[in-house]
Tab-separated table of C-alpha atoms and ligand atoms in Angstrom:
chain	number	residue	atom	x	y	z
A	103	MET	CA	-103.265	22.947	41.268
A	104	ASP	CA	-99.884	23.095	43.243
A	105	ASN	CA	-97.546	20.887	41.196
A	106	SER	CA	-95.023	20.278	44.002
A	107	GLU	CA	-97.803	18.307	45.851
A	108	LEU	CA	-97.741	15.817	43.096
A	109	ASP	CA	-93.991	15.612	42.604
A	110	PRO	CA	-92.936	12.259	44.132
A	111	ARG	CA	-89.523	13.747	44.649
A	112	THR	CA	-91.124	15.949	47.475
A	113	LEU	CA	-92.446	12.838	49.056
A	114	ASN	CA	-89.338	12.169	50.912
A	115	ASN	CA	-89.952	8.341	51.399
A	116	GLU	CA	-93.294	9.020	53.001
A	117	THR	CA	-94.741	5.660	53.822
A	118	SER	CA	-98.424	4.997	53.237
A	119	LEU	CA	-98.503	1.292	54.170
A	120	GLY	CA	-99.460	0.647	57.712
A	121	ASP	CA	-96.952	-0.992	59.853
A	122	SER	CA	-99.200	-3.893	60.513
A	123	ARG	CA	-99.132	-4.741	56.727
A	124	LEU	CA	-96.618	-7.631	56.208
A	125	ASN	CA	-96.548	-7.774	52.529
A	126	ASN	CA	-95.304	-4.575	50.637
A	127	LYS	CA	-94.211	-6.207	47.250
A	128	VAL	CA	-95.026	-4.397	44.047
A	129	VAL	CA	-94.477	-6.090	40.661
A	130	THR	CA	-94.478	-3.951	37.681
A	131	LEU	CA	-95.165	-5.413	34.202
A	132	VAL	CA	-94.388	-3.531	31.136
A	133	TYR	CA	-95.459	-3.827	27.438
A	134	GLY	CA	-94.299	-1.730	24.526
A	135	CYS	CA	-91.439	0.726	23.587
A	136	GLN	CA	-88.556	2.241	25.728
A	137	MET	CA	-90.776	5.203	26.701
A	138	SER	CA	-93.298	2.744	28.266
A	139	GLU	CA	-90.389	1.063	30.025
A	140	ARG	CA	-88.992	4.360	31.305
A	141	ASP	CA	-92.647	5.263	32.536
A	142	ALA	CA	-92.849	1.812	34.218
A	143	ASP	CA	-89.579	2.606	36.116
A	144	THR	CA	-91.134	6.058	37.233
A	145	LEU	CA	-94.279	4.164	38.657
A	146	THR	CA	-92.106	1.618	40.418
A	147	GLU	CA	-89.983	4.397	41.842
A	148	ILE	CA	-93.241	6.231	43.180
A	149	THR	CA	-94.394	3.110	44.758
A	150	ARG	CA	-90.957	2.531	46.295
A	151	ARG	CA	-91.159	5.805	47.899
A	152	LEU	CA	-94.463	4.807	49.416
A	153	GLY	CA	-92.875	2.003	51.120
A	154	TYR	CA	-93.365	-0.730	48.523
A	155	GLU	CA	-90.595	-3.149	47.577
A	156	PRO	CA	-90.025	-3.963	43.836
A	157	SER	CA	-90.491	-7.936	43.244
A	158	ASP	CA	-91.079	-10.431	40.417
A	159	ASP	CA	-93.266	-12.742	42.372
A	160	LEU	CA	-96.967	-12.116	41.383
A	161	GLU	CA	-98.298	-14.652	44.047
A	162	THR	CA	-96.883	-12.527	46.990
A	163	ALA	CA	-97.479	-9.163	45.438
A	164	ALA	CA	-99.474	-6.556	47.367
A	165	LEU	CA	-99.725	-4.367	44.133
A	166	VAL	CA	-99.483	-5.261	40.582
A	167	ILE	CA	-98.946	-2.460	37.877
A	168	VAL	CA	-99.234	-3.289	34.105
A	169	ASN	CA	-98.008	-0.338	32.120
A	170	THR	CA	-99.719	-0.727	28.690
A	171	CYS	CA	-99.111	-0.269	24.968
A	172	CYS	CA	-101.498	0.300	22.054
A	173	VAL	CA	-99.421	0.514	19.138
A	174	ARG	CA	-100.688	-2.563	17.592
A	175	GLU	CA	-103.596	-4.867	18.295
A	176	SER	CA	-101.205	-7.889	19.040
A	177	ALA	CA	-99.902	-5.937	21.916
A	178	GLU	CA	-103.329	-5.103	23.322
A	179	ASN	CA	-104.456	-8.805	23.025
A	180	LYS	CA	-101.566	-10.049	25.041
A	181	ILE	CA	-102.235	-7.274	27.715
A	182	LEU	CA	-105.895	-8.191	27.804
A	183	GLY	CA	-104.779	-11.822	28.202
A	184	LYS	CA	-102.560	-10.858	31.189
A	185	ILE	CA	-105.407	-8.631	32.728
A	186	GLY	CA	-107.606	-11.802	32.599
A	187	GLU	CA	-104.929	-13.869	34.544
A	188	LEU	CA	-104.745	-11.217	37.061
A	189	LYS	CA	-108.555	-11.821	37.672
A	190	LYS	CA	-107.509	-15.295	38.754
A	191	LEU	CA	-104.793	-13.770	40.878
A	192	LYS	CA	-107.315	-11.798	42.718
A	193	GLU	CA	-109.582	-14.753	43.226
A	194	ARG	CA	-106.661	-16.261	45.094
A	195	ASN	CA	-105.829	-13.262	47.015
A	196	SER	CA	-108.552	-10.836	47.229
A	197	LYS	CA	-106.048	-8.157	48.935
A	198	VAL	CA	-103.937	-7.614	45.882
A	199	LYS	CA	-104.499	-4.300	44.114
A	200	ILE	CA	-104.330	-4.224	40.450
A	201	ALA	CA	-103.275	-1.002	38.515
A	202	ILE	CA	-103.584	-0.684	34.678
A	203	THR	CA	-101.828	2.306	33.264
A	204	GLY	CA	-100.380	4.039	30.162
A	205	CYS	CA	-101.158	4.206	26.481
A	206	MET	CA	-103.963	1.549	26.179
A	207	VAL	CA	-106.111	3.303	28.941
A	208	GLN	CA	-105.401	6.671	27.278
A	209	GLN	CA	-106.942	5.811	24.006
A	210	PRO	CA	-110.133	7.836	23.380
A	211	GLY	CA	-113.282	6.057	24.694
A	212	ALA	CA	-110.989	3.067	25.900
A	213	LEU	CA	-111.576	3.552	29.674
A	214	GLU	CA	-115.240	2.440	29.871
A	215	ARG	CA	-114.740	-0.242	27.528
A	216	LEU	CA	-111.870	-1.645	29.760
A	217	GLN	CA	-113.548	-1.058	32.970
A	218	LYS	CA	-116.630	-3.095	31.756
A	219	ARG	CA	-114.363	-5.813	30.904
A	220	ALA	CA	-112.248	-5.959	33.930
A	221	PRO	CA	-114.161	-4.850	36.986
A	222	HIS	CA	-111.525	-6.514	39.153
A	223	VAL	CA	-108.955	-3.734	38.422
A	224	ASP	CA	-108.404	-1.235	41.214
A	225	ILE	CA	-106.582	1.790	39.545
A	226	TRP	CA	-106.795	3.017	35.823
A	227	ALA	CA	-104.448	5.879	34.910
A	228	GLY	CA	-103.559	7.061	31.460
A	229	THR	CA	-100.226	8.653	30.249
A	230	HIS	CA	-100.778	12.215	31.332
A	231	ASN	CA	-101.289	11.716	35.083
A	232	LEU	CA	-98.597	9.117	35.871
A	233	HIS	CA	-96.784	11.556	38.136
A	234	GLU	CA	-99.936	11.563	40.144
A	235	PHE	CA	-99.868	7.926	40.840
A	236	SER	CA	-98.977	8.132	44.504
A	237	SER	CA	-102.358	9.878	45.331
A	238	LEU	CA	-104.253	7.284	43.360
A	239	ILE	CA	-102.600	4.329	45.448
A	240	LYS	CA	-103.298	6.097	48.646
A	241	LYS	CA	-107.077	6.397	47.544
A	242	VAL	CA	-107.160	2.745	46.719
A	243	GLU	CA	-105.400	1.790	50.148
A	244	ARG	CA	-108.133	3.669	51.868
A	245	GLY	CA	-110.714	1.438	50.030
A	246	GLY	CA	-112.574	1.541	46.744
A	247	LYS	CA	-111.427	1.882	43.116
A	248	VAL	CA	-110.037	4.789	41.119
A	249	ALA	CA	-110.022	5.692	37.365
A	250	GLU	CA	-108.275	8.851	36.065
A	251	VAL	CA	-107.450	9.804	32.673
A	252	TRP	CA	-106.517	13.239	31.669
A	253	HIS	CA	-107.148	14.416	28.073
A	254	GLU	CA	-104.002	16.547	28.015
A	255	PRO	CA	-100.860	16.825	30.058
A	256	LYS	CA	-101.698	19.447	32.669
A	257	ALA	CA	-98.270	19.822	34.151
A	258	THR	CA	-94.860	19.122	32.438
A	259	LEU	CA	-93.644	17.347	35.494
A	260	GLU	CA	-90.794	15.153	34.742
A	261	ILE	CA	-89.987	12.523	37.362
A	262	ALA	CA	-86.586	11.010	37.393
A	263	PRO	CA	-86.787	7.578	39.043
A	264	LEU	CA	-83.506	7.363	41.176
A	265	PRO	CA	-81.160	5.052	39.224
A	266	GLU	CA	-80.628	1.633	40.640
A	267	LYS	CA	-77.030	1.651	42.086
A	268	GLY	CA	-74.648	-0.061	39.701
A	269	LYS	CA	-76.778	0.035	36.749
A	270	ARG	CA	-74.808	0.557	33.753
A	271	HIS	CA	-77.386	1.724	31.235
A	272	ALA	CA	-80.200	4.024	31.708
A	273	SER	CA	-82.844	5.624	29.421
A	274	VAL	CA	-83.442	9.335	29.692
A	275	ASN	CA	-86.611	11.127	28.251
A	276	ILE	CA	-85.652	14.273	26.310
A	277	MET	CA	-89.004	14.949	25.026
A	278	TYR	CA	-92.508	13.763	25.197
A	279	GLY	CA	-95.371	13.343	22.697
A	280	CYS	CA	-95.304	13.550	18.683
A	281	ASP	CA	-96.682	15.962	16.252
A	282	ASN	CA	-96.144	13.916	13.118
A	283	PHE	CA	-99.402	12.167	12.799
A	284	CYS	CA	-98.367	9.391	10.744
A	285	SER	CA	-101.668	8.065	9.245
A	286	TYR	CA	-101.303	4.576	10.900
A	287	CYS	CA	-100.030	5.661	14.200
A	288	ILE	CA	-101.885	5.990	17.671
A	289	VAL	CA	-99.036	7.494	19.442
A	290	PRO	CA	-99.951	11.263	18.884
A	291	HIS	CA	-103.346	10.412	20.081
A	292	VAL	CA	-102.144	8.970	23.366
A	293	ARG	CA	-99.057	10.903	24.175
A	294	GLY	CA	-100.036	14.270	23.117
A	295	ARG	CA	-98.111	17.115	21.481
A	296	GLU	CA	-94.256	17.394	21.372
A	297	ARG	CA	-92.780	18.868	24.557
A	298	SER	CA	-89.023	19.124	24.923
A	299	ARG	CA	-87.532	18.985	28.208
A	300	LYS	CA	-85.032	21.744	29.189
A	301	PRO	CA	-81.380	20.885	28.353
A	302	GLU	CA	-80.246	21.849	32.010
A	303	GLU	CA	-82.589	19.384	33.413
A	304	ILE	CA	-81.586	16.568	31.066
A	305	LEU	CA	-77.839	17.239	31.749
A	306	GLN	CA	-78.339	17.051	35.227
A	307	GLU	CA	-80.142	13.975	35.258
A	308	ILE	CA	-77.416	12.317	33.358
A	309	LYS	CA	-74.789	13.747	35.560
A	310	SER	CA	-76.650	12.126	38.477
A	311	LEU	CA	-77.123	8.702	36.744
A	312	VAL	CA	-73.316	8.801	36.035
A	313	GLU	CA	-72.476	9.550	39.656
A	314	SER	CA	-74.331	6.441	40.528
A	315	GLY	CA	-72.504	4.209	38.195
A	316	CYS	CA	-74.267	4.440	34.841
A	317	ARG	CA	-71.858	4.552	31.834
A	318	GLU	CA	-74.197	4.394	28.929
A	319	VAL	CA	-77.462	6.491	28.364
A	320	THR	CA	-80.036	6.224	25.491
A	321	LEU	CA	-81.830	9.475	24.928
A	322	LEU	CA	-85.575	8.886	24.196
A	323	GLY	CA	-88.169	10.657	22.129
A	324	GLN	CA	-90.590	9.930	19.390
A	325	ASN	CA	-88.712	12.131	17.122
A	326	VAL	CA	-85.658	13.240	18.650
A	327	ASN	CA	-84.489	15.094	15.599
A	328	SER	CA	-87.071	17.712	16.180
A	329	TYR	CA	-85.978	18.233	19.942
A	330	GLY	CA	-86.012	21.878	20.888
A	331	LYS	CA	-88.050	23.182	17.936
A	332	GLU	CA	-90.027	25.476	20.408
A	333	PHE	CA	-86.880	26.966	21.898
A	334	SER	CA	-85.735	30.541	21.708
A	335	PRO	CA	-82.796	31.286	21.254
A	336	THR	CA	-82.230	28.332	19.070
A	337	TYR	CA	-81.000	25.030	20.626
A	338	ASP	CA	-81.425	21.790	18.816
A	339	PHE	CA	-80.516	17.904	19.299
A	340	ALA	CA	-77.096	18.326	17.750
A	341	ASP	CA	-76.471	21.000	20.477
A	342	LEU	CA	-77.768	18.812	23.185
A	343	LEU	CA	-75.488	15.924	22.091
A	344	GLN	CA	-72.558	17.920	22.166
A	345	GLU	CA	-73.055	18.899	25.779
A	346	VAL	CA	-74.016	15.367	26.604
A	347	ASP	CA	-70.727	14.238	25.070
A	348	GLN	CA	-68.709	16.284	27.412
A	349	ILE	CA	-70.201	14.669	30.586
A	350	PRO	CA	-67.057	13.034	32.305
A	351	TRP	CA	-67.208	9.118	33.042
A	352	LEU	CA	-69.893	8.727	30.765
A	353	LEU	CA	-68.783	6.210	28.042
A	354	ARG	CA	-71.652	5.866	25.401
A	355	ILE	CA	-74.395	7.959	24.147
A	356	ARG	CA	-77.197	6.297	22.004
A	357	PHE	CA	-80.708	7.863	20.981
A	358	ILE	CA	-83.985	6.811	19.520
A	359	THR	CA	-85.974	7.544	17.421
A	360	SER	CA	-84.933	9.563	14.522
A	361	HIS	CA	-87.390	10.622	11.892
A	362	PRO	CA	-85.630	10.660	8.652
A	363	LYS	CA	-87.464	14.020	7.457
A	364	ASP	CA	-85.685	15.787	10.404
A	365	LEU	CA	-82.214	14.314	10.260
A	366	SER	CA	-79.917	17.267	9.661
A	367	ASP	CA	-76.303	17.097	8.278
A	368	LYS	CA	-75.451	18.964	11.517
A	369	LEU	CA	-76.829	16.034	13.726
A	370	ILE	CA	-74.729	13.437	11.549
A	371	LYS	CA	-71.588	15.644	11.710
A	372	THR	CA	-72.049	15.776	15.425
A	373	VAL	CA	-72.190	12.086	15.550
A	374	ALA	CA	-69.099	11.725	13.482
A	375	GLU	CA	-67.064	14.004	15.642
A	376	GLY	CA	-68.489	12.913	19.241
A	377	LYS	CA	-66.304	10.906	21.444
A	378	LYS	CA	-68.924	8.974	23.138
A	379	LEU	CA	-71.845	9.158	20.546
A	380	CYS	CA	-72.487	5.730	19.260
A	381	GLU	CA	-72.353	5.508	15.343
A	382	HIS	CA	-75.768	3.886	15.160
A	383	PHE	CA	-78.868	5.371	13.566
A	384	HIS	CA	-82.150	3.951	14.026
A	385	LEU	CA	-83.973	5.416	10.848
A	386	PRO	CA	-87.436	4.116	10.378
A	387	ILE	CA	-88.294	3.931	6.704
A	388	GLN	CA	-91.673	2.200	7.208
A	389	SER	CA	-92.114	1.539	3.297
A	390	GLY	CA	-89.870	1.610	0.172
A	391	SER	CA	-92.730	2.982	-1.979
A	392	ASN	CA	-93.433	6.700	-2.405
A	393	PHE	CA	-96.986	6.020	-3.111
A	394	ILE	CA	-97.346	4.317	0.403
A	395	LEU	CA	-95.134	6.687	2.082
A	396	GLU	CA	-97.359	9.644	1.083
A	397	ARG	CA	-100.470	7.835	2.279
A	398	MET	CA	-98.608	7.087	5.452
A	399	ASN	CA	-98.085	10.994	5.746
A	400	ARG	CA	-94.325	10.316	6.257
A	401	LYS	CA	-93.334	13.615	4.508
A	402	TYR	CA	-90.125	12.195	2.745
A	403	THR	CA	-89.495	10.065	-0.630
A	404	ARG	CA	-87.478	6.990	-0.803
A	405	GLU	CA	-84.919	9.036	-2.916
A	406	TYR	CA	-84.631	11.590	-0.073
A	407	TYR	CA	-84.271	8.855	2.562
A	408	LEU	CA	-81.626	7.186	0.526
A	409	SER	CA	-79.701	10.514	0.270
A	410	ARG	CA	-79.751	10.639	3.981
A	411	VAL	CA	-78.355	7.142	4.369
A	412	GLN	CA	-75.629	8.245	1.834
A	413	LYS	CA	-74.708	11.166	3.876
A	414	ILE	CA	-74.533	9.101	6.962
A	415	HIS	CA	-72.110	6.615	5.346
A	416	GLU	CA	-70.068	9.584	3.924
A	417	LEU	CA	-69.679	11.391	7.406
A	418	VAL	CA	-69.750	8.302	9.633
A	419	PRO	CA	-67.800	5.410	8.072
A	420	ASN	CA	-68.873	2.072	9.528
A	421	ALA	CA	-72.194	3.404	10.908
A	422	SER	CA	-74.823	0.967	11.522
A	423	LEU	CA	-78.307	1.589	10.520
A	424	THR	CA	-81.494	-0.081	11.868
A	425	THR	CA	-85.136	0.491	10.795
A	426	ASP	CA	-88.894	-0.186	11.218
A	427	ILE	CA	-90.923	-1.344	8.459
A	428	ILE	CA	-94.766	-1.957	8.096
A	429	VAL	CA	-96.076	-4.352	5.592
A	430	GLY	CA	-99.888	-4.394	4.610
A	431	PHE	CA	-100.481	-0.777	4.732
A	432	PRO	CA	-103.811	0.031	3.032
A	433	GLY	CA	-103.496	0.002	-0.560
A	434	GLU	CA	-99.975	-1.664	-0.540
A	435	SER	CA	-99.671	-3.619	-4.014
A	436	GLU	CA	-97.245	-6.264	-4.692
A	437	GLU	CA	-95.231	-3.710	-6.587
A	438	ASP	CA	-95.124	-1.367	-3.605
A	439	PHE	CA	-94.117	-4.318	-1.480
A	440	GLU	CA	-91.443	-5.173	-3.989
A	441	GLN	CA	-90.113	-1.650	-3.553
A	442	THR	CA	-89.715	-2.242	0.125
A	443	LEU	CA	-87.661	-5.483	-0.574
A	444	ALA	CA	-85.553	-3.513	-2.947
A	445	MET	CA	-84.912	-0.674	-0.367
A	446	MET	CA	-83.787	-3.087	2.277
A	447	LYS	CA	-81.226	-4.382	0.089
A	448	GLN	CA	-80.114	-0.928	-0.946
A	449	ALA	CA	-79.770	0.677	2.715
A	450	HIS	CA	-77.878	-2.455	4.190
A	451	TYR	CA	-79.613	-2.460	7.650
A	452	SER	CA	-77.851	-4.351	10.261
A	453	GLN	CA	-81.391	-5.104	11.743
A	454	ALA	CA	-84.896	-4.324	11.023
A	455	PHE	CA	-88.175	-4.390	13.024
A	456	THR	CA	-90.854	-5.631	10.932
A	457	PHE	CA	-94.655	-5.426	11.596
A	458	MET	CA	-97.873	-6.122	10.007
A	459	TYR	CA	-100.040	-3.025	9.564
A	460	SER	CA	-102.657	-2.847	12.582
A	461	LYS	CA	-105.634	-0.927	12.276
A	462	ARG	CA	-105.936	1.669	15.229
A	463	SER	CA	-109.266	3.264	15.690
A	464	GLY	CA	-109.040	6.905	15.608
A	465	THR	CA	-106.244	7.189	12.962
A	466	LEU	CA	-106.601	8.345	9.448
A	467	ALA	CA	-105.448	4.931	7.929
A	468	ALA	CA	-108.051	3.093	9.693
A	469	LYS	CA	-110.849	4.717	7.543
A	470	MET	CA	-108.936	3.878	4.368
A	471	GLU	CA	-110.338	1.669	2.000
A	472	ASP	CA	-108.431	-1.124	0.423
A	473	GLN	CA	-107.463	-2.726	3.569
A	474	ILE	CA	-104.889	-5.700	2.978
A	475	PRO	CA	-106.045	-9.253	3.927
A	476	LEU	CA	-104.332	-11.049	6.869
A	477	ASP	CA	-103.029	-13.682	4.761
A	478	VAL	CA	-101.371	-11.301	2.236
A	479	LYS	CA	-99.899	-9.321	5.284
A	480	LYS	CA	-98.654	-12.641	6.815
A	481	ARG	CA	-96.969	-13.626	3.557
A	482	ARG	CA	-95.331	-10.239	2.976
A	483	LEU	CA	-93.998	-10.286	6.624
A	484	GLN	CA	-92.545	-13.797	6.078
A	485	LYS	CA	-90.894	-12.819	2.967
A	486	LEU	CA	-89.452	-9.407	4.415
A	487	MET	CA	-88.137	-11.145	7.487
A	488	SER	CA	-86.238	-13.806	5.488
A	489	VAL	CA	-84.644	-11.004	3.251
A	490	GLN	CA	-83.684	-9.058	6.386
A	491	ASN	CA	-82.189	-12.197	8.055
A	492	GLN	CA	-79.979	-12.710	5.140
A	493	GLU	CA	-78.958	-8.932	5.044
A	494	SER	CA	-78.378	-9.007	8.979
A	495	LEU	CA	-76.136	-12.265	8.464
A	496	GLU	CA	-74.150	-10.637	5.822
A	497	TRP	CA	-73.632	-7.536	7.845
A	498	ARG	CA	-72.345	-9.515	10.827
A	499	GLN	CA	-70.031	-11.615	8.527
A	500	LEU	CA	-68.329	-8.426	7.386
A	501	MET	CA	-67.258	-7.903	10.950
A	502	ILE	CA	-65.457	-11.070	11.342
A	503	GLY	CA	-61.624	-10.370	11.948
A	504	LYS	CA	-62.454	-6.695	13.069
A	505	LEU	CA	-61.691	-5.438	16.573
A	506	VAL	CA	-64.596	-3.848	18.125
A	507	GLU	CA	-65.251	-1.807	21.348
A	508	VAL	CA	-67.560	-3.638	23.719
A	509	LEU	CA	-69.476	-2.348	26.766
A	510	VAL	CA	-69.503	-5.502	28.921
A	511	GLU	CA	-72.983	-5.996	30.300
A	512	GLY	CA	-72.844	-9.153	32.199
A	513	PRO	CA	-73.076	-13.025	31.843
A	514	SER	CA	-74.560	-14.222	28.543
A	515	LYS	CA	-78.307	-15.379	28.916
A	516	THR	CA	-77.769	-18.470	26.631
A	517	ASN	CA	-74.553	-19.362	28.213
A	518	PRO	CA	-73.770	-17.887	31.722
A	519	GLN	CA	-70.086	-19.089	31.561
A	520	ARG	CA	-69.390	-16.419	28.916
A	521	LEU	CA	-69.998	-12.578	28.994
A	522	THR	CA	-72.028	-10.397	26.808
A	523	GLY	CA	-72.037	-6.825	25.608
A	524	ARG	CA	-72.848	-4.440	22.850
A	525	THR	CA	-70.671	-2.915	20.141
A	526	ARG	CA	-70.934	0.813	19.366
A	527	GLY	CA	-73.331	-0.218	16.389
A	528	ASN	CA	-75.572	-1.845	19.102
A	529	GLU	CA	-74.781	-5.357	17.864
A	530	LEU	CA	-74.672	-8.091	20.681
A	531	VAL	CA	-71.299	-9.979	21.035
A	532	VAL	CA	-70.597	-13.119	23.163
A	533	PHE	CA	-67.096	-13.781	24.461
A	534	ASN	CA	-64.912	-15.244	27.259
A	535	GLY	CA	-63.653	-13.084	29.998
A	536	PRO	CA	-63.437	-12.541	34.026
A	537	GLN	CA	-66.483	-10.998	35.720
A	538	GLU	CA	-64.422	-8.154	36.874
A	539	ILE	CA	-64.603	-6.494	33.412
A	540	ILE	CA	-68.321	-6.191	33.639
A	541	GLY	CA	-69.044	-2.499	33.168
A	542	SER	CA	-65.932	-1.619	31.285
A	543	LEU	CA	-65.122	-1.180	27.643
A	544	VAL	CA	-63.079	-3.927	26.243
A	545	ASN	CA	-61.857	-4.637	22.707
A	546	VAL	CA	-63.073	-7.848	21.258
A	547	ARG	CA	-61.826	-9.530	17.981
A	548	ILE	CA	-64.693	-10.980	16.183
A	549	ASN	CA	-64.318	-14.437	14.963
A	550	GLU	CA	-67.681	-15.830	14.428
A	551	ALA	CA	-71.159	-14.550	13.075
A	552	GLY	CA	-74.163	-16.384	14.522
A	553	SER	CA	-77.794	-15.854	13.485
A	554	TRP	CA	-78.383	-13.166	16.097
A	555	THR	CA	-75.083	-12.449	17.834
A	556	LEU	CA	-71.441	-12.094	17.185
A	557	MET	CA	-68.752	-14.262	18.969
A	558	GLY	CA	-65.162	-13.130	19.788
A	559	GLU	CA	-62.100	-13.037	22.122
A	560	VAL	CA	-61.147	-10.168	24.296
A	561	GLU	CA	-57.790	-8.292	23.276
A	562	ASP	CA	-55.703	-5.735	24.989
A	563	PHE	CA	-57.215	-6.227	28.343
A	564	LYS	CA	-55.282	-3.531	29.968
A	565	LYS	CA	-55.612	-0.969	27.192
A	566	SER	CA	-59.459	-1.378	27.620
A	567	TRP	CA	-59.200	-0.819	31.194
A	568	THR	CA	-57.310	2.336	30.677
A	569	PHE	CA	-59.862	3.489	28.298
A	570	GLU	CA	-62.312	3.441	30.919
A	571	PHE	CA	-60.088	5.416	33.240
A	572	ASN	CA	-59.270	8.059	30.477
A	573	ALA	CA	-63.036	8.602	29.675
A	574	GLY	CA	-63.310	10.438	32.848
A	575	ILE	CA	-60.699	12.987	32.185
B	753	LIG	N1	-99.279	-1.052	12.870
B	753	LIG	C1	-98.265	-1.546	12.704
B	753	LIG	N2	-97.086	-1.253	13.176
B	753	LIG	C2	-97.109	0.160	13.530
B	753	LIG	N3	-96.048	0.933	13.984
B	753	LIG	C3	-96.667	2.092	14.658
B	753	LIG	N4	-98.122	2.049	14.290
B	753	LIG	C4	-98.303	0.705	13.696
B	753	LIG	C5	-99.515	0.189	13.373
B	753	LIG	N5	-100.687	0.723	13.470
B	753	LIG	C6	-94.726	0.687	13.865
B	753	LIG	C7	-94.002	1.673	13.301
B	753	LIG	C8	-93.148	2.330	14.327
B	753	LIG	C9	-93.004	1.251	15.345
B	753	LIG	C10	-92.566	1.782	16.777
B	753	LIG	O1	-94.224	0.584	15.328
B	753	LIG	O2	-93.058	0.879	12.426
B	753	LIG	O3	-91.892	2.898	13.866
B	754	LIG	FE1	-95.907	7.549	15.264
B	754	LIG	FE2	-94.798	8.657	13.155
B	754	LIG	FE3	-94.907	9.981	15.690
B	754	LIG	FE4	-93.464	7.909	15.104
B	754	LIG	S1	-93.329	9.836	14.246
B	754	LIG	S2	-94.651	8.233	17.022
B	754	LIG	S3	-94.625	6.517	13.700
B	754	LIG	S4	-96.781	9.615	14.390
């Protein structure tokens, strides 16, 4: 197959909609992680180049895309509910085309089951053939339905959707897939084996984002710490970060997700020395019990994890640490759970994403005996969340009185009279200030810690502006 035919970058704004068609609106709904969001952006961009116009209004849409997630059953249930709602939309407007794409469709054996359940859907596509989406839409526009799921990625085509002008933040994929096979996780089954993008391509994409106004990038991968492991000569994630750090006019660099087993001293040092690299590590622990970590196939112990945390604090003072935790993994005893609670207190996370274990068919953990009853999982989750809320509040209270650098994002959602932005540690800050500072770095003195955010006042206005100016030099 000639890949250039599939690459929407070669489509040159070809319009597949007839001129007679009045409505060309596309609504893209997205569930799941930042990878899924990034894929959804790609799909929207593909449709834009076919003549569709992005919109939020389902009632007037010509095409609705739902990019799905299957990491937990709760996500799947929400999506199934949405697909049901779209059936009613189709009853009101038979012309609307519906596309269901991504991880949920990619699961082994899922397509048939989904097709039976939702015959009103026009396009089904998995994760490996998203770059081919334009040809699927064209087929459906000619009439009929189409379903395509590839078992493996056939081409390593990476489509960089054009950044929206003026967008200050962008996510950039640096690698795809995962080789870790944590026993609970469906991701390696739906995203395939690990593939790293070439550094030149990544750097080029970031430079063009910066040219169009982007000032902060988040580098995405399921396990960014193993980036480039297939490269010869050797080139690893720390090498990539050092190069990204040199890009003029870029102000901040973030990355997710780090697997603790692969977090090298070199990487921690690189973050310590980088000018634009934010002092924030998202380091999922998943459980504080060695017995459970082994069953999860995480390949580290709680002692090793804590040694990594210690190294971070040694080399990157004031680094903020966030994590993911699963409660109720098969075989988790009260004592194992207590160890997770203790871990939380020891690691001092600024934030934790906490989940009840969800059985995913096809994974090793799904076949394990001693699955934990739902009421026990719920109780443990409640307890974990209350401990973490207290920890997060204490973390934020420690920031009162400090001067922090904030990248101003825009008006606060809860109070549009005020502005909001994030610290280098990824904490949300709300403060007063003029609209003109949106998009720049300002210094904010923290004076209050709320349940979810920090409050403060801008200081050194001029200095903050100068900082943005200097960042380009
Ligand atoms: N059940 C619950 N949580 C899960 N995660 C991944 N798979 C499952 C599952 N089967 C969580 C992990 C991971 C995060 C993205 O989702 O904590 O880090
Ligand atoms: Fe899933 Fe583990 Fe890979 Fe993360 S590292 S995507 S939890 S298999």
